[in-house]
Amino acid sequence: MTGTLPSSIDVLIVGAGIGGASLAASLAPHRRVLLIEAEAMPGYHATGRSAAFWHETYGGPAIQPLSKASFELLRDPPADFSERGFLSPRAAFNLGRRDEAKVVDEFTAGFAAKGVDIQRMSGAEVARIVPGIRPDWSEAAYEGACSDIDVGALHAAFLRAAKRAGAQLATGVALTSARRTASGWQVQAGTGTVHANVIVNAAGAWADTVAELCGARPLGIRPYRRTVVQLRLGVPVPASLPLVIHVGGSFYFKGESEGRVWLSPHDETPSAPCDAAPEELDVAIAIDRLQQVVDWPIAAVERKWAGLRSFAPDRLPVFGADPHVPGFVWCAGQGGFGIQTSPAIGELLAAELGAPWPRGAIGNLDPAPFSPTRLA
C-alpha cells in the first residue's frame, strides 16, 4: 500500500478503521479500491481504542444476526486470511440487582428465542464465579460463547487481505472536497486529486461531515465518548474473570490479568468528532459503580482512555447506497458493535458494490434493515 494517490479508481473508501478495512478486504478482489485515512495510521480512533469482545447479545436483537454470522470468520478464519483465530474464550454475565430480576428474565427469554446460548443463573452461581460480589447483585444471564477479540490482529488482517488484492492505502490524507460529475466523482484528498466512480463513507465519528463535503444530507450520525480504565486491585481476581455487563447499561468490567480488570461506566457522552480523552469525573463514576457491585479494594488506576462510538438515531448500523446522491455509499453508525459485526457488514456491502454475494451464514442475512433509505 502507498501514500500516493492513483489518478482513477473504482471505489474510494474514506476511513481505514475496521469498517473501511473490512469492506476493502472483501471488495478489492473485484474492484479497484483506494482507502484514504486522515490520521497517520489506520484505526487510530474507535478501532484502536476498543475493549472489544464478541458478545452475541451486545447491541440488542437487531444486531445479533450480524454478530452471529460474523462469528465463524472471527473464530476460524481461512488460512489465507490469518494463521490463527481472533477470539479468546471468555464467558459473559448479564448482571442485575435483585430488583432487576424481571429485566434479566425477559432479556434471557428474548435472546433464547433467537437461538442464543444463554441461561439464567442463580445468585449462588454468580457469587461462585464473581468473587466478592455484593449480595444484592444476584440476578444474571450467562453466555458461555462470549470471547475477547484481538482487534489489532483482525484489523491488520483485513488490511493485508485488501493489499494482496490490489487495494491501496493513503494515510495522513483527509478528504477536502468531492464534486459529482457525469462520470463519477472528482475528489480532492490531501494535496492530490483522484477520480472515483463510487465514494464509501466509512469515516466513523466524521461520517456526517464527509457526507456534507460530498453534497449528501447528514443522517444524524452522532459520536459519543466511552471511557475505559485499567485497575490494579488489592485482591487476586483472576485474569479469566468473565465479562460482567449490567443489564441496565451502567457498567461493564472484565479480567485483564491477574489482579487487574478493565472497567467502563458504559458512558455515552455526546461529543464533537475529536481525538477523545477520558474525563476524571467519568473515571471516578466508573470506580464508584464498580465498588457498588463488588468489595474489591483498588490499589491503582494504571491506564485510562476514551474513544468515540458513533450511532445513527435508531442505533442500527447504516450501510448501503445513499437514496439521493448517486455513487455515494454509507458504512457508518457501527457503535460499540462494529468490531464484532465487521465480517458481515464488510461482505454484505461489498456485494452491493460488485463482489459476489457472500456464502454461508452471512449470505443468509437481509441487509435491507440497515439501508440508509430508512433515515432519508
Tab-separated table of C-alpha atoms in Angstrom:
chain	number	residue	atom	x	y	z
A	1	MET	CA	0.000	0.000	0.000
A	2	THR	CA	1.171	3.511	-0.665
A	3	GLY	CA	0.527	7.094	0.276
A	4	THR	CA	0.492	8.168	-3.399
A	5	LEU	CA	-2.951	8.669	-4.882
A	6	PRO	CA	-3.798	6.945	-8.170
A	7	SER	CA	-5.393	9.132	-10.815
A	8	SER	CA	-8.512	6.973	-11.082
A	9	ILE	CA	-10.119	4.152	-9.129
A	10	ASP	CA	-13.463	2.387	-8.911
A	11	VAL	CA	-14.188	2.791	-5.195
A	12	LEU	CA	-12.779	5.386	-2.790
A	13	ILE	CA	-13.263	4.374	0.851
A	14	VAL	CA	-12.977	7.309	3.255
A	15	GLY	CA	-11.732	5.946	6.571
A	16	ALA	CA	-9.482	2.948	7.229
A	17	GLY	CA	-10.836	1.817	10.584
A	18	ILE	CA	-12.472	-1.572	10.963
A	19	GLY	CA	-15.441	-0.624	8.747
A	20	GLY	CA	-13.369	0.613	5.816
A	21	ALA	CA	-10.754	-2.129	6.178
A	22	SER	CA	-13.274	-4.997	6.278
A	23	LEU	CA	-15.056	-3.615	3.208
A	24	ALA	CA	-11.764	-3.197	1.331
A	25	ALA	CA	-10.756	-6.792	2.076
A	26	SER	CA	-13.978	-8.156	0.543
A	27	LEU	CA	-14.218	-5.699	-2.334
A	28	ALA	CA	-10.617	-5.339	-3.573
A	29	PRO	CA	-10.536	-8.687	-5.426
A	30	HIS	CA	-13.352	-7.381	-7.635
A	31	ARG	CA	-12.879	-3.595	-7.857
A	32	ARG	CA	-10.003	-1.101	-7.848
A	33	VAL	CA	-10.051	0.240	-4.303
A	34	LEU	CA	-8.357	3.167	-2.572
A	35	LEU	CA	-8.586	3.725	1.188
A	36	ILE	CA	-7.782	7.181	2.480
A	37	GLU	CA	-7.209	7.841	6.158
A	38	ALA	CA	-6.867	11.317	7.692
A	39	GLU	CA	-4.683	10.074	10.548
A	40	ALA	CA	-1.077	8.947	10.236
A	41	MET	CA	-2.120	5.355	10.919
A	42	PRO	CA	-5.359	3.451	10.282
A	43	GLY	CA	-7.551	2.555	13.241
A	44	TYR	CA	-6.337	5.426	15.414
A	45	HIS	CA	-9.749	6.364	16.827
A	46	ALA	CA	-12.605	3.946	17.650
A	47	THR	CA	-10.980	0.786	16.275
A	48	GLY	CA	-7.701	1.213	18.114
A	49	ARG	CA	-9.387	2.029	21.438
A	50	SER	CA	-11.928	-0.755	21.600
A	51	ALA	CA	-12.098	-3.014	24.636
A	52	ALA	CA	-13.546	-5.458	22.179
A	53	PHE	CA	-15.328	-8.653	22.891
A	54	TRP	CA	-17.644	-10.821	20.845
A	55	HIS	CA	-20.843	-10.847	22.859
A	56	GLU	CA	-23.782	-12.157	20.906
A	57	THR	CA	-26.438	-10.161	22.750
A	58	TYR	CA	-24.495	-6.879	22.683
A	59	GLY	CA	-26.285	-4.166	20.750
A	60	GLY	CA	-29.692	-5.812	21.042
A	61	PRO	CA	-31.839	-8.188	18.964
A	62	ALA	CA	-31.446	-6.315	15.665
A	63	ILE	CA	-27.632	-6.522	15.847
A	64	GLN	CA	-27.480	-10.163	16.989
A	65	PRO	CA	-27.804	-11.709	13.486
A	66	LEU	CA	-24.821	-9.664	12.233
A	67	SER	CA	-22.734	-10.716	15.245
A	68	LYS	CA	-23.704	-14.371	14.967
A	69	ALA	CA	-22.960	-14.517	11.239
A	70	SER	CA	-19.530	-12.927	11.834
A	71	PHE	CA	-18.517	-15.463	14.470
A	72	GLU	CA	-17.178	-18.152	12.120
A	73	LEU	CA	-14.623	-15.894	10.444
A	74	LEU	CA	-13.535	-14.478	13.791
A	75	ARG	CA	-13.090	-17.930	15.344
A	76	ASP	CA	-11.814	-19.953	12.368
A	77	PRO	CA	-10.628	-17.635	9.587
A	78	PRO	CA	-9.418	-19.062	6.265
A	79	ALA	CA	-5.708	-19.863	6.285
A	80	ASP	CA	-5.001	-17.275	3.601
A	81	PHE	CA	-6.608	-14.605	5.802
A	82	SER	CA	-4.964	-15.444	9.123
A	83	GLU	CA	-2.914	-18.271	10.580
A	84	ARG	CA	-4.967	-18.179	13.770
A	85	GLY	CA	-8.354	-17.079	15.003
A	86	PHE	CA	-9.064	-13.735	16.622
A	87	LEU	CA	-11.112	-14.930	19.608
A	88	SER	CA	-10.076	-15.903	23.120
A	89	PRO	CA	-12.966	-17.520	25.029
A	90	ARG	CA	-14.387	-15.580	27.956
A	91	ALA	CA	-17.837	-16.129	29.404
A	92	ALA	CA	-20.240	-13.251	29.993
A	93	PHE	CA	-22.660	-12.370	32.785
A	94	ASN	CA	-25.540	-10.055	32.036
A	95	LEU	CA	-25.966	-8.902	35.619
A	96	GLY	CA	-28.765	-7.270	37.572
A	97	ARG	CA	-29.754	-6.404	41.111
A	98	ARG	CA	-32.359	-8.386	42.980
A	99	ASP	CA	-34.996	-5.844	41.919
A	100	GLU	CA	-33.993	-6.288	38.268
A	101	ALA	CA	-34.933	-9.982	38.170
A	102	LYS	CA	-37.771	-9.378	35.708
A	103	VAL	CA	-35.457	-7.450	33.374
A	104	VAL	CA	-32.956	-10.326	33.421
A	105	ASP	CA	-35.739	-12.870	32.863
A	106	GLU	CA	-37.039	-11.008	29.825
A	107	PHE	CA	-33.511	-10.483	28.490
A	108	THR	CA	-32.781	-14.218	28.800
A	109	ALA	CA	-36.059	-15.363	27.264
A	110	GLY	CA	-35.874	-12.924	24.369
A	111	PHE	CA	-32.435	-13.995	23.237
A	112	ALA	CA	-33.008	-17.691	23.934
A	113	ALA	CA	-35.924	-17.476	21.486
A	114	LYS	CA	-33.426	-16.271	18.854
A	115	GLY	CA	-31.217	-19.317	19.401
A	116	VAL	CA	-28.617	-17.646	21.635
A	117	ASP	CA	-26.884	-19.992	24.102
A	118	ILE	CA	-27.946	-18.130	27.240
A	119	GLN	CA	-29.033	-19.461	30.633
A	120	ARG	CA	-30.482	-17.921	33.751
A	121	MET	CA	-28.177	-18.228	36.775
A	122	SER	CA	-28.842	-18.313	40.484
A	123	GLY	CA	-27.331	-15.875	42.955
A	124	ALA	CA	-25.188	-18.656	44.400
A	125	GLU	CA	-23.699	-19.405	40.978
A	126	VAL	CA	-22.973	-15.727	40.416
A	127	ALA	CA	-21.207	-15.470	43.783
A	128	ARG	CA	-19.102	-18.533	42.988
A	129	ILE	CA	-17.826	-17.164	39.684
A	130	VAL	CA	-17.507	-13.479	40.645
A	131	PRO	CA	-15.696	-13.500	44.000
A	132	GLY	CA	-16.557	-10.592	46.263
A	133	ILE	CA	-19.821	-9.686	44.553
A	134	ARG	CA	-22.254	-7.929	46.857
A	135	PRO	CA	-25.404	-9.900	47.806
A	136	ASP	CA	-27.866	-7.553	46.113
A	137	TRP	CA	-26.374	-8.392	42.681
A	138	SER	CA	-27.975	-11.815	42.476
A	139	GLU	CA	-29.631	-11.904	39.039
A	140	ALA	CA	-27.703	-12.950	35.942
A	141	ALA	CA	-27.928	-14.482	32.490
A	142	TYR	CA	-24.863	-16.472	31.468
A	143	GLU	CA	-23.401	-16.633	27.939
A	144	GLY	CA	-20.612	-19.178	27.603
A	145	ALA	CA	-19.754	-18.279	23.992
A	146	CYS	CA	-18.532	-14.745	24.700
A	147	SER	CA	-14.915	-14.083	23.653
A	148	ASP	CA	-12.297	-11.362	23.636
A	149	ILE	CA	-11.378	-10.138	20.138
A	150	ASP	CA	-7.793	-9.392	19.146
A	151	VAL	CA	-8.794	-6.158	17.442
A	152	GLY	CA	-5.315	-5.208	16.276
A	153	ALA	CA	-4.761	-8.570	14.616
A	154	LEU	CA	-8.203	-8.541	12.973
A	155	HIS	CA	-7.786	-5.022	11.627
A	156	ALA	CA	-4.305	-5.833	10.324
A	157	ALA	CA	-5.611	-8.996	8.638
A	158	PHE	CA	-8.303	-7.022	6.799
A	159	LEU	CA	-5.705	-4.510	5.617
A	160	ARG	CA	-3.316	-7.279	4.490
A	161	ALA	CA	-6.082	-9.015	2.555
A	162	ALA	CA	-7.005	-5.738	0.871
A	163	LYS	CA	-3.371	-5.093	-0.049
A	164	ARG	CA	-2.894	-8.588	-1.513
A	165	ALA	CA	-5.929	-7.977	-3.709
A	166	GLY	CA	-4.504	-4.709	-5.015
A	167	ALA	CA	-6.108	-2.087	-2.774
A	168	GLN	CA	-4.074	0.999	-1.930
A	169	LEU	CA	-3.974	2.846	1.388
A	170	ALA	CA	-3.059	6.522	1.740
A	171	THR	CA	-2.613	7.706	5.337
A	172	GLY	CA	-2.394	11.295	6.512
A	173	VAL	CA	-4.779	12.151	3.668
A	174	ALA	CA	-8.072	13.837	4.507
A	175	LEU	CA	-10.965	14.310	2.106
A	176	THR	CA	-11.285	18.047	1.462
A	177	SER	CA	-13.794	18.192	-1.403
A	178	ALA	CA	-15.755	15.946	-3.734
A	179	ARG	CA	-17.636	17.062	-6.829
A	180	ARG	CA	-20.116	14.860	-8.653
A	181	THR	CA	-19.508	14.746	-12.427
A	182	ALA	CA	-21.121	12.927	-15.326
A	183	SER	CA	-18.560	10.141	-14.994
A	184	GLY	CA	-18.335	9.845	-11.204
A	185	TRP	CA	-16.526	11.903	-8.566
A	186	GLN	CA	-13.667	14.371	-8.764
A	187	VAL	CA	-12.091	14.204	-5.323
A	188	GLN	CA	-9.539	16.408	-3.597
A	189	ALA	CA	-7.781	14.464	-0.841
A	190	GLY	CA	-4.765	15.901	0.907
A	191	THR	CA	-2.699	17.567	-1.808
A	192	GLY	CA	-3.800	15.182	-4.542
A	193	THR	CA	-6.813	14.565	-6.751
A	194	VAL	CA	-8.407	11.325	-7.819
A	195	HIS	CA	-11.366	10.298	-9.957
A	196	ALA	CA	-13.644	7.713	-8.314
A	197	ASN	CA	-16.752	6.002	-9.570
A	198	VAL	CA	-18.065	5.492	-6.029
A	199	ILE	CA	-17.306	7.058	-2.634
A	200	VAL	CA	-17.885	4.994	0.515
A	201	ASN	CA	-18.289	6.991	3.709
A	202	ALA	CA	-16.595	4.895	6.431
A	203	ALA	CA	-15.437	7.919	8.415
A	204	GLY	CA	-16.780	6.930	11.829
A	205	ALA	CA	-17.423	9.986	14.009
A	206	TRP	CA	-16.820	12.187	10.956
A	207	ALA	CA	-19.421	10.419	8.775
A	208	ASP	CA	-21.876	13.309	8.626
A	209	THR	CA	-19.031	15.748	7.923
A	210	VAL	CA	-17.893	13.627	4.970
A	211	ALA	CA	-21.474	13.433	3.731
A	212	GLU	CA	-21.757	17.214	3.666
A	213	LEU	CA	-18.467	17.523	1.766
A	214	CYS	CA	-19.963	15.204	-0.854
A	215	GLY	CA	-23.273	17.064	-1.085
A	216	ALA	CA	-25.233	14.352	0.749
A	217	ARG	CA	-27.660	15.040	3.571
A	218	PRO	CA	-26.300	14.086	7.020
A	219	LEU	CA	-28.151	11.173	8.619
A	220	GLY	CA	-27.682	12.222	12.231
A	221	ILE	CA	-24.671	10.020	12.977
A	222	ARG	CA	-23.715	11.150	16.484
A	223	PRO	CA	-20.430	10.369	18.260
A	224	TYR	CA	-20.472	9.574	21.982
A	225	ARG	CA	-17.496	9.295	24.301
A	226	ARG	CA	-16.856	5.954	26.019
A	227	THR	CA	-14.352	5.675	28.893
A	228	VAL	CA	-12.300	2.624	29.892
A	229	VAL	CA	-9.870	2.260	32.798
A	230	GLN	CA	-7.477	-0.483	33.825
A	231	LEU	CA	-7.417	-1.023	37.580
A	232	ARG	CA	-4.930	-2.906	39.721
A	233	LEU	CA	-6.826	-4.460	42.582
A	234	GLY	CA	-5.855	-5.358	46.106
A	235	VAL	CA	-7.285	-8.879	45.728
A	236	PRO	CA	-6.259	-11.700	43.334
A	237	VAL	CA	-9.170	-11.513	40.886
A	238	PRO	CA	-8.385	-13.994	38.078
A	239	ALA	CA	-7.499	-12.852	34.566
A	240	SER	CA	-10.241	-15.181	33.291
A	241	LEU	CA	-12.969	-13.266	35.151
A	242	PRO	CA	-15.992	-13.193	32.812
A	243	LEU	CA	-17.245	-10.073	31.144
A	244	VAL	CA	-19.760	-8.669	33.631
A	245	ILE	CA	-22.178	-6.257	31.987
A	246	HIS	CA	-25.109	-4.576	33.679
A	247	VAL	CA	-28.463	-5.275	32.049
A	248	GLY	CA	-29.366	-1.690	32.872
A	249	GLY	CA	-26.371	-0.374	30.931
A	250	SER	CA	-24.433	1.408	33.703
A	251	PHE	CA	-21.127	-0.532	33.678
A	252	TYR	CA	-19.123	-3.446	32.391
A	253	PHE	CA	-15.866	-4.965	33.560
A	254	LYS	CA	-13.720	-7.981	32.757
A	255	GLY	CA	-10.484	-9.564	33.885
A	256	GLU	CA	-7.343	-8.291	32.182
A	257	SER	CA	-4.506	-10.051	34.004
A	258	GLU	CA	-4.110	-11.480	37.496
A	259	GLY	CA	-5.446	-8.865	39.912
A	260	ARG	CA	-6.385	-6.404	37.141
A	261	VAL	CA	-9.638	-5.510	35.410
A	262	TRP	CA	-10.821	-3.338	32.548
A	263	LEU	CA	-13.782	-1.243	33.630
A	264	SER	CA	-16.163	1.139	31.870
A	265	PRO	CA	-19.063	3.181	33.259
A	266	HIS	CA	-20.775	2.477	29.935
A	267	ASP	CA	-20.886	6.220	29.423
A	268	GLU	CA	-22.310	7.811	26.290
A	269	THR	CA	-21.427	11.484	26.455
A	270	PRO	CA	-22.278	13.407	23.259
A	271	SER	CA	-19.116	14.735	21.653
A	272	ALA	CA	-17.942	16.569	18.595
A	273	PRO	CA	-15.713	14.399	16.356
A	274	CYS	CA	-12.287	14.623	18.013
A	275	ASP	CA	-9.332	12.785	19.497
A	276	ALA	CA	-11.253	11.706	22.591
A	277	ALA	CA	-9.663	11.794	26.045
A	278	PRO	CA	-11.016	10.458	29.356
A	279	GLU	CA	-12.558	12.849	31.855
A	280	GLU	CA	-11.636	12.432	35.530
A	281	LEU	CA	-15.299	12.557	36.502
A	282	ASP	CA	-16.080	9.581	34.268
A	283	VAL	CA	-13.168	7.634	35.776
A	284	ALA	CA	-14.497	8.395	39.270
A	285	ILE	CA	-18.029	7.357	38.281
A	286	ALA	CA	-16.711	4.070	36.877
A	287	ILE	CA	-14.879	3.248	40.099
A	288	ASP	CA	-17.876	4.195	42.245
A	289	ARG	CA	-20.163	1.933	40.222
A	290	LEU	CA	-17.717	-0.965	40.477
A	291	GLN	CA	-17.492	-0.592	44.247
A	292	GLN	CA	-21.268	-0.797	44.478
A	293	VAL	CA	-21.079	-4.222	42.820
A	294	VAL	CA	-18.001	-5.869	44.379
A	295	ASP	CA	-15.970	-5.365	47.548
A	296	TRP	CA	-12.568	-5.308	45.823
A	297	PRO	CA	-10.060	-2.753	47.143
A	298	ILE	CA	-8.482	-0.691	44.352
A	299	ALA	CA	-4.706	-0.325	44.502
A	300	ALA	CA	-4.187	1.904	41.458
A	301	VAL	CA	-5.616	3.291	38.230
A	302	GLU	CA	-2.960	2.045	35.810
A	303	ARG	CA	-4.402	3.220	32.491
A	304	LYS	CA	-7.343	5.251	31.244
A	305	TRP	CA	-8.521	6.086	27.770
A	306	ALA	CA	-11.584	7.107	25.807
A	307	GLY	CA	-12.904	6.620	22.313
A	308	LEU	CA	-15.880	7.727	20.273
A	309	ARG	CA	-18.674	5.336	19.367
A	310	SER	CA	-20.992	6.634	16.672
A	311	PHE	CA	-24.693	5.834	16.325
A	312	ALA	CA	-27.494	6.581	13.906
A	313	PRO	CA	-30.681	7.914	15.519
A	314	ASP	CA	-32.187	4.404	15.694
A	315	ARG	CA	-28.871	2.910	16.913
A	316	LEU	CA	-28.613	0.498	13.982
A	317	PRO	CA	-25.612	0.475	11.627
A	318	VAL	CA	-26.007	2.260	8.309
A	319	PHE	CA	-24.592	0.630	5.188
A	320	GLY	CA	-25.682	0.894	1.588
A	321	ALA	CA	-26.267	3.425	-1.173
A	322	ASP	CA	-27.499	6.906	-0.343
A	323	PRO	CA	-31.011	7.223	-1.829
A	324	HIS	CA	-30.463	10.759	-3.139
A	325	VAL	CA	-26.807	11.045	-4.191
A	326	PRO	CA	-25.718	8.605	-6.922
A	327	GLY	CA	-22.417	6.900	-6.248
A	328	PHE	CA	-22.351	7.838	-2.549
A	329	VAL	CA	-22.450	4.887	-0.134
A	330	TRP	CA	-22.644	4.776	3.666
A	331	CYS	CA	-20.753	2.491	6.051
A	332	ALA	CA	-21.262	4.178	9.404
A	333	GLY	CA	-23.057	4.200	12.752
A	334	GLN	CA	-21.485	0.961	13.979
A	335	GLY	CA	-21.499	1.949	17.636
A	336	GLY	CA	-19.765	-0.408	20.049
A	337	PHE	CA	-20.552	-3.485	17.953
A	338	GLY	CA	-18.562	-2.513	14.855
A	339	ILE	CA	-15.687	-4.906	15.548
A	340	GLN	CA	-17.813	-7.988	16.165
A	341	THR	CA	-20.032	-7.347	13.134
A	342	SER	CA	-17.279	-6.245	10.713
A	343	PRO	CA	-17.035	-9.515	8.738
A	344	ALA	CA	-20.767	-9.488	7.982
A	345	ILE	CA	-21.051	-5.790	7.200
A	346	GLY	CA	-17.914	-5.846	5.032
A	347	GLU	CA	-19.112	-8.769	2.908
A	348	LEU	CA	-22.711	-7.555	2.570
A	349	LEU	CA	-21.685	-4.064	1.490
A	350	ALA	CA	-19.017	-5.425	-0.873
A	351	ALA	CA	-21.735	-7.469	-2.587
A	352	GLU	CA	-23.732	-4.288	-3.148
A	353	LEU	CA	-20.652	-2.769	-4.794
A	354	GLY	CA	-19.869	-5.611	-7.174
A	355	ALA	CA	-18.430	-8.520	-5.188
A	356	PRO	CA	-20.201	-11.904	-5.270
A	357	TRP	CA	-22.954	-12.469	-2.738
A	358	PRO	CA	-21.394	-13.987	0.423
A	359	ARG	CA	-21.742	-17.646	1.234
A	360	GLY	CA	-22.724	-19.304	4.486
A	361	ALA	CA	-24.354	-17.535	7.412
A	362	ILE	CA	-23.538	-14.042	6.148
A	363	GLY	CA	-25.216	-14.801	2.830
A	364	ASN	CA	-28.454	-15.630	4.660
A	365	LEU	CA	-28.713	-12.141	6.139
A	366	ASP	CA	-31.009	-9.420	4.827
A	367	PRO	CA	-29.179	-6.061	4.641
A	368	ALA	CA	-32.367	-4.071	3.994
A	369	PRO	CA	-32.975	-3.049	7.662
A	370	PHE	CA	-29.583	-1.303	7.685
A	371	SER	CA	-30.014	0.678	4.471
A	372	PRO	CA	-29.719	4.493	4.738
A	373	THR	CA	-33.083	4.764	2.978
A	374	ARG	CA	-34.747	4.255	6.369
A	375	LEU	CA	-33.281	7.572	7.570
A	376	ALA	CA	-33.757	9.567	4.383
